[in-house]
Amino acid sequence: MEKHKLKRFAVVGGDLRQISLANHLAQSGFSVTALGFDDSSPFSPLVTVAQHPHCLSSMDVVIFPLPVTSEPNIVNAPFFQEPLPLDQCLRRIPHKAAVFGGKISPQEAAVAQGLGLAMEDYLHREEMAVLNAVPTAEGAIELAMNELPVTLWRSRCLITGFGRVGKVLAPMLLALGAQVTVAARKEADLAWAKVIGCQTARLKNLAQAAKGQDVIYNTVPSLLFNEETLKYLEPSCLLIDLASKPGGVDMEAAKNLGIRTIWALSIPGKVAPITAADIIKDTILNMLEERSK
Amino acid sequence: MEKHKLKRFAVVGGDLRQISLANHLAQSGFSVTALGFDDSSPFSPLVTVAQHPHCLSSMDVVIFPLPVTSEPNIVNAPFFQEPLPLDQCLRRIPHKAAVFGGKISPQEAAVAQGLGLAMEDYLHREEMAVLNAVPTAEGAIELAMNELPVTLWRSRCLITGFGRVGKVLAPMLLALGAQVTVAARKEADLAWAKVIGCQTARLKNLAQAAKGQDVIYNTVPSLLFNEETLKYLEPSCLLIDLASKPGGVDMEAAKNLGIRTIWALSIPGKVAPITAADIIKDTILNMLEERSK
Amino acid sequence: MEKHKLKRFAVVGGDLRQISLANHLAQSGFSVTALGFDDSSPFSPLVTVAQHPHCLSSMDVVIFPLPVTSEPNIVNAPFFQEPLPLDQCLRRIPHKAAVFGGKISPQEAAVAQGLGLAMEDYLHREEMAVLNAVPTAEGAIELAMNELPVTLWRSRCLITGFGRVGKVLAPMLLALGAQVTVAARKEADLAWAKVIGCQTARLKNLAQAAKGQDVIYNTVPSLLFNEETLKYLEPSCLLIDLASKPGGVDMEAAKNLGIRTIWALSIPGKVAPITAADIIKDTILNMLEERSK
Amino acid sequence: MEKHKLKRFAVVGGDLRQISLANHLAQSGFSVTALGFDDSSPFSPLVTVAQHPHCLSSMDVVIFPLPVTSEPNIVNAPFFQEPLPLDQCLRRIPHKAAVFGGKISPQEAAVAQGLGLAMEDYLHREEMAVLNAVPTAEGAIELAMNELPVTLWRSRCLITGFGRVGKVLAPMLLALGAQVTVAARKEADLAWAKVIGCQTARLKNLAQAAKGQDVIYNTVPSLLFNEETLKYLEPSCLLIDLASKPGGVDMEAAKNLGIRTIWALSIPGKVAPITAADIIKDTILNMLEERSK
């Protein structure tokens, strides 16, 4: 990474995560300017806080937040008083600069492209998705610890789906002493679950697998937990939906059946903003490294 | 345990833990009467709720709560309207009955003895202390997860003392991906810590070991964290004191230095009352088993 | 699997693994005939041992060994005196039967197809590859334990490549107390390695990562360990090549440099034939299940 | 340890472990002389090899092997041609020197005391016993891996006794995916086993617990596995006795019943001599540290 040390970074908008990202970059020895924050934001003294998009014209790397905008063409900048228009930022960035953002919309990409900029989305990087599974899994464990009157030790946990989050969450639960069942569709996923010591069930037998569980973590964004399946849950079962929209639980039916349900979205930024910032930083440095090849 | 199945148990006073204990015993097939609870307490239908100490005269086993009394001679019975005097309970218990309680005071023991009863303290049992280390460790992890802006994964954790709680907490933290240092006085304890993969430090070098930690768990009930040591902590460090009274932290000095400190006492009953009840149940059944030899 | 219980299975040829497979299928309640074994082979009394391919004409499922043949058209049947020609077996199998084999050659597949049979290769199934990673990893650990004058605890291990075997081997080594580094090309693989607590290195920095290691496990079937890289290894380093042909080590150069090297191929059948048989059984039952849909 | 850096160490007799110990001490910066080895022994160039006990008169620390003697008054020195009498060594050691040995007999202690020397036994140190449990457990796993036709993953293992070795071995087996049962007498030991995720059995129900196991590890030096109990073992069960003399297995009865039994004694020095040497070194440095207080 040494060759990037002379680069000038701008961190534009965002919440605690972006502040933390700016601080980490500065501590790593980069020159960092922050835009879209008021003066009292908790930046390291190493970070220069700018007030106007002018500053972007001298940057080598510009990092927009996740998501990039909060309303059309307005950068997501909750710590800045005035609206910061995205196009006014973009038009000042030099063509040769590297521009990054999280969850870039097609419209935003088009605007950037129209201005000759290739804006890259760090949320599309697989290593980011893998690393983000860790704060997501920790947040999922924290929720269960907060809500359950039993320990995870000796509890019975069901995980539906066995993608990244399931693969990180399951060994954590096992290490805490839970008895973990994984329900998935693919035989290869069930094989992975067996390898690490989980019980397994086919998704078509979900209702049966859901019986007797203390906690159920859903990671599949499709309606697995419809009314019929929900009827098999213990009244004391806690159902935590980690799936992105549209989620996997019929919330109305769950409410009617008296089942405690939590739909936990975007966990990393909420439970561990500093770690989330670190993950974004590592991902962006990887992307820079690959550009420079 | 079959031979105890005909025994009649009374559960006298206490909170959710005792209710859960009564329910578990009843579900295990024992005849159970509860005394010291109002009618709306969440007992299983298998449990008989009695209103008067008379019922104790026909019991084989009587279980008082932890602690036994809330004020002198008044059974700790937060879910009961009227005061329930301990001596009135004790004098109705048959001499051959087994009588258990948690944290029995010398005075209470003396009253029982005067009435010809040998009251046994389940809190003195080693297996109870070992098992209780699990909910304590989980509660300790929950606190850190709730408070820290970083994941435990890749965090730096220090545990001072390596008794039961330390020995359960350390592998949990390691399994969640933390880098764990154990500071203890005895070489054998440090050897155990090395065996499971922790860094180690001698207690005399505590200040040095405390530098750079994200969380510190103290388990030693003596003033390790005095003002001088506290000065070595990072401003962002979370200090969780798990030691029983008098604790191990100079709270005044910590406050002045702006260090976040949590003194977490009696965790099992708070974070996992149902598991705590299960542990008491298993311990009491062991004690009964040994009496019957 | 209940619907398959009436099916008649034939297990044709192979070594202890196929014998074990036949026994397991019989113990699971299937009707099982073995062909290609002499009378003294250690079959369960539930298995019928046949002497002639005639028997295959009444079968629903026929399972050939891994690999199917030992020389052209001769079934791999080390426990059978006479040569057992593959085509003579195949021509007796009913068209509706399910036919399985391991590492089926294009020629063998063509012969089967010419006879109207769809021969399926269980080695191509992903769940089989996943499950086989477990005996492979255990065998890899056993080799290191046998060879090294140090414990794996506190040893330094490098794994090159982070596919299935790496993903199973790394957590085992960590659990035994080793310090594990993973060298891989893809950022996502390095992210997985970080998630479970490994150090990481990019493959382009392999020589540097190889310095100071006690054991190196290679899982990449391409010449990573050429003479230049091998020069960086400690003289005491043990190099275990788990990669399939052509392997990843310049064996000549390793020998000249005095580096102990073991090329460990086809571990599952060697170190754990009974588990290997169980894995084949589970895989074939999955394949049958999917055919019957 | 800085203050010991000027000390002169002698390593007297022993096998590869003592050679390794001498090398490690020299690499740590101490001045080291070896006595009781021939010239071709694989010492680091930093170690001085002496031929005569004269050299001991200038030493600050003298370390005898484990055990100290091979026959009465003859130092255990398999790599030395001539007999090296213990008393001739001892009488040359200065009174103020620290003298260490492993498994010192009462006679040897008496001889040393008669010469004004306080010889200390590192084998009596608890941290040494704790650390030695690691190579013992690894050796125990290696034996099972070498002998069993199944993986430890999904195997059923029984451990009798839950002292140091059991407490190190059980989590290793669990981490490798075994299903582990611990049989012990004390409730507190069974509680520890439950905490880490083992099944438990009381020793009085040993025969029942022994049924259906793939491997049994005995750690109790008393005849648990008599003929009556051995009859309950599977014919395929592997019985590994880790208990010191008199062991825990009726070997005659086991042989008659056709049960494979391995009595594995003094594992650390055999399977991991370099790690064993490191453990002795750390223990002796602790002992020196405590003397200097």
mmCIF file with all atom_site columns, C-alpha atoms in Angstrom, chain C residues 131 134-135 138 141-142 145-146 148-153 172 175-176 271-275 279, chain D residues 131 134-135 138 141-142 145-146 148-153 172 175-176 271-275 279:
data_model
loop_
_atom_site.group_PDB
_atom_site.id
_atom_site.type_symbol
_atom_site.label_atom_id
_atom_site.label_alt_id
_atom_site.label_comp_id
_atom_site.label_asym_id
_atom_site.label_entity_id
_atom_site.label_seq_id
_atom_site.pdbx_PDB_ins_code
_atom_site.Cartn_x
_atom_site.Cartn_y
_atom_site.Cartn_z
_atom_site.occupancy
_atom_site.B_iso_or_equiv
_atom_site.pdbx_formal_charge
_atom_site.auth_seq_id
_atom_site.auth_comp_id
_atom_site.auth_asym_id
_atom_site.auth_atom_id
_atom_site.pdbx_PDB_model_num
ATOM 1  C CA . LEU C 1 131 ? -17.670 -33.769 3.199  1.00 0.00 ? 131 LEU C CA 1
ATOM 2  C CA . VAL C 1 134 ? -13.032 -33.507 6.563  1.00 0.00 ? 134 VAL C CA 1
ATOM 3  C CA . PRO C 1 135 ? -11.088 -36.795 6.291  1.00 0.00 ? 135 PRO C CA 1
ATOM 4  C CA . GLU C 1 138 ? -7.798  -34.918 9.530  1.00 0.00 ? 138 GLU C CA 1
ATOM 5  C CA . ILE C 1 141 ? -3.247  -33.060 10.704 1.00 0.00 ? 141 ILE C CA 1
ATOM 6  C CA . GLU C 1 142 ? -2.269  -36.652 11.433 1.00 0.00 ? 142 GLU C CA 1
ATOM 7  C CA . MET C 1 145 ? 1.480   -34.780 14.222 1.00 0.00 ? 145 MET C CA 1
ATOM 8  C CA . ASN C 1 146 ? 3.388   -37.864 13.127 1.00 0.00 ? 146 ASN C CA 1
ATOM 9  C CA . LEU C 1 148 ? 6.836   -32.842 13.739 1.00 0.00 ? 148 LEU C CA 1
ATOM 10 C CA . PRO C 1 149 ? 8.934   -32.711 16.935 1.00 0.00 ? 149 PRO C CA 1
ATOM 11 C CA . VAL C 1 150 ? 6.708   -29.870 18.138 1.00 0.00 ? 150 VAL C CA 1
ATOM 12 C CA . THR C 1 151 ? 3.018   -29.729 18.983 1.00 0.00 ? 151 THR C CA 1
ATOM 13 C CA . LEU C 1 152 ? 0.615   -28.109 16.561 1.00 0.00 ? 152 LEU C CA 1
ATOM 14 C CA . TRP C 1 153 ? -0.256  -25.939 19.560 1.00 0.00 ? 153 TRP C CA 1
ATOM 15 C CA . MET C 1 172 ? -9.098  -27.384 12.997 1.00 0.00 ? 172 MET C CA 1
ATOM 16 C CA . ALA C 1 175 ? -8.650  -25.072 17.483 1.00 0.00 ? 175 ALA C CA 1
ATOM 17 C CA . LEU C 1 176 ? -5.539  -27.097 18.219 1.00 0.00 ? 176 LEU C CA 1
ATOM 18 C CA . VAL C 1 271 ? -7.089  -42.681 6.633  1.00 0.00 ? 271 VAL C CA 1
ATOM 19 C CA . ALA C 1 272 ? -10.797 -43.149 7.192  1.00 0.00 ? 272 ALA C CA 1
ATOM 20 C CA . PRO C 1 273 ? -12.283 -45.726 4.793  1.00 0.00 ? 273 PRO C CA 1
ATOM 21 C CA . ILE C 1 274 ? -15.428 -46.185 6.872  1.00 0.00 ? 274 ILE C CA 1
ATOM 22 C CA . THR C 1 275 ? -16.163 -42.468 7.003  1.00 0.00 ? 275 THR C CA 1
ATOM 23 C CA . ILE C 1 279 ? -19.924 -39.980 2.676  1.00 0.00 ? 279 ILE C CA 1
ATOM 24 C CA . LEU D 1 131 ? 1.356   -27.252 29.844 1.00 0.00 ? 131 LEU D CA 1
ATOM 25 C CA . VAL D 1 134 ? -1.131  -30.210 25.585 1.00 0.00 ? 134 VAL D CA 1
ATOM 26 C CA . PRO D 1 135 ? 1.446   -32.570 24.007 1.00 0.00 ? 135 PRO D CA 1
ATOM 27 C CA . GLU D 1 138 ? -2.127  -34.105 20.895 1.00 0.00 ? 138 GLU D CA 1
ATOM 28 C CA . ILE D 1 141 ? -5.396  -37.556 19.198 1.00 0.00 ? 141 ILE D CA 1
ATOM 29 C CA . GLU D 1 142 ? -2.584  -38.708 16.927 1.00 0.00 ? 142 GLU D CA 1
ATOM 30 C CA . MET D 1 145 ? -6.147  -40.824 14.056 1.00 0.00 ? 145 MET D CA 1
ATOM 31 C CA . ASN D 1 146 ? -3.494  -43.428 13.294 1.00 0.00 ? 146 ASN D CA 1
ATOM 32 C CA . LEU D 1 148 ? -9.209  -45.625 13.617 1.00 0.00 ? 148 LEU D CA 1
ATOM 33 C CA . PRO D 1 149 ? -10.829 -46.326 10.220 1.00 0.00 ? 149 PRO D CA 1
ATOM 34 C CA . VAL D 1 150 ? -13.209 -43.419 10.895 1.00 0.00 ? 150 VAL D CA 1
ATOM 35 C CA . THR D 1 151 ? -12.606 -39.719 11.301 1.00 0.00 ? 151 THR D CA 1
ATOM 36 C CA . LEU D 1 152 ? -12.728 -38.176 14.756 1.00 0.00 ? 152 LEU D CA 1
ATOM 37 C CA . TRP D 1 153 ? -15.371 -35.939 13.191 1.00 0.00 ? 153 TRP D CA 1
ATOM 38 C CA . MET D 1 172 ? -9.723  -30.518 21.060 1.00 0.00 ? 172 MET D CA 1
ATOM 39 C CA . ALA D 1 175 ? -13.297 -28.905 17.850 1.00 0.00 ? 175 ALA D CA 1
ATOM 40 C CA . LEU D 1 176 ? -12.500 -31.780 15.515 1.00 0.00 ? 176 LEU D CA 1
ATOM 41 C CA . VAL D 1 271 ? 5.676   -36.961 20.335 1.00 0.00 ? 271 VAL D CA 1
ATOM 42 C CA . ALA D 1 272 ? 6.934   -33.417 20.768 1.00 0.00 ? 272 ALA D CA 1
ATOM 43 C CA . PRO D 1 273 ? 10.411  -33.323 22.370 1.00 0.00 ? 273 PRO D CA 1
ATOM 44 C CA . ILE D 1 274 ? 11.046  -29.732 21.317 1.00 0.00 ? 274 ILE D CA 1
ATOM 45 C CA . THR D 1 275 ? 7.795   -28.474 22.798 1.00 0.00 ? 275 THR D CA 1
ATOM 46 C CA . ILE D 1 279 ? 7.823   -26.279 28.661 1.00 0.00 ? 279 ILE D CA 1
#
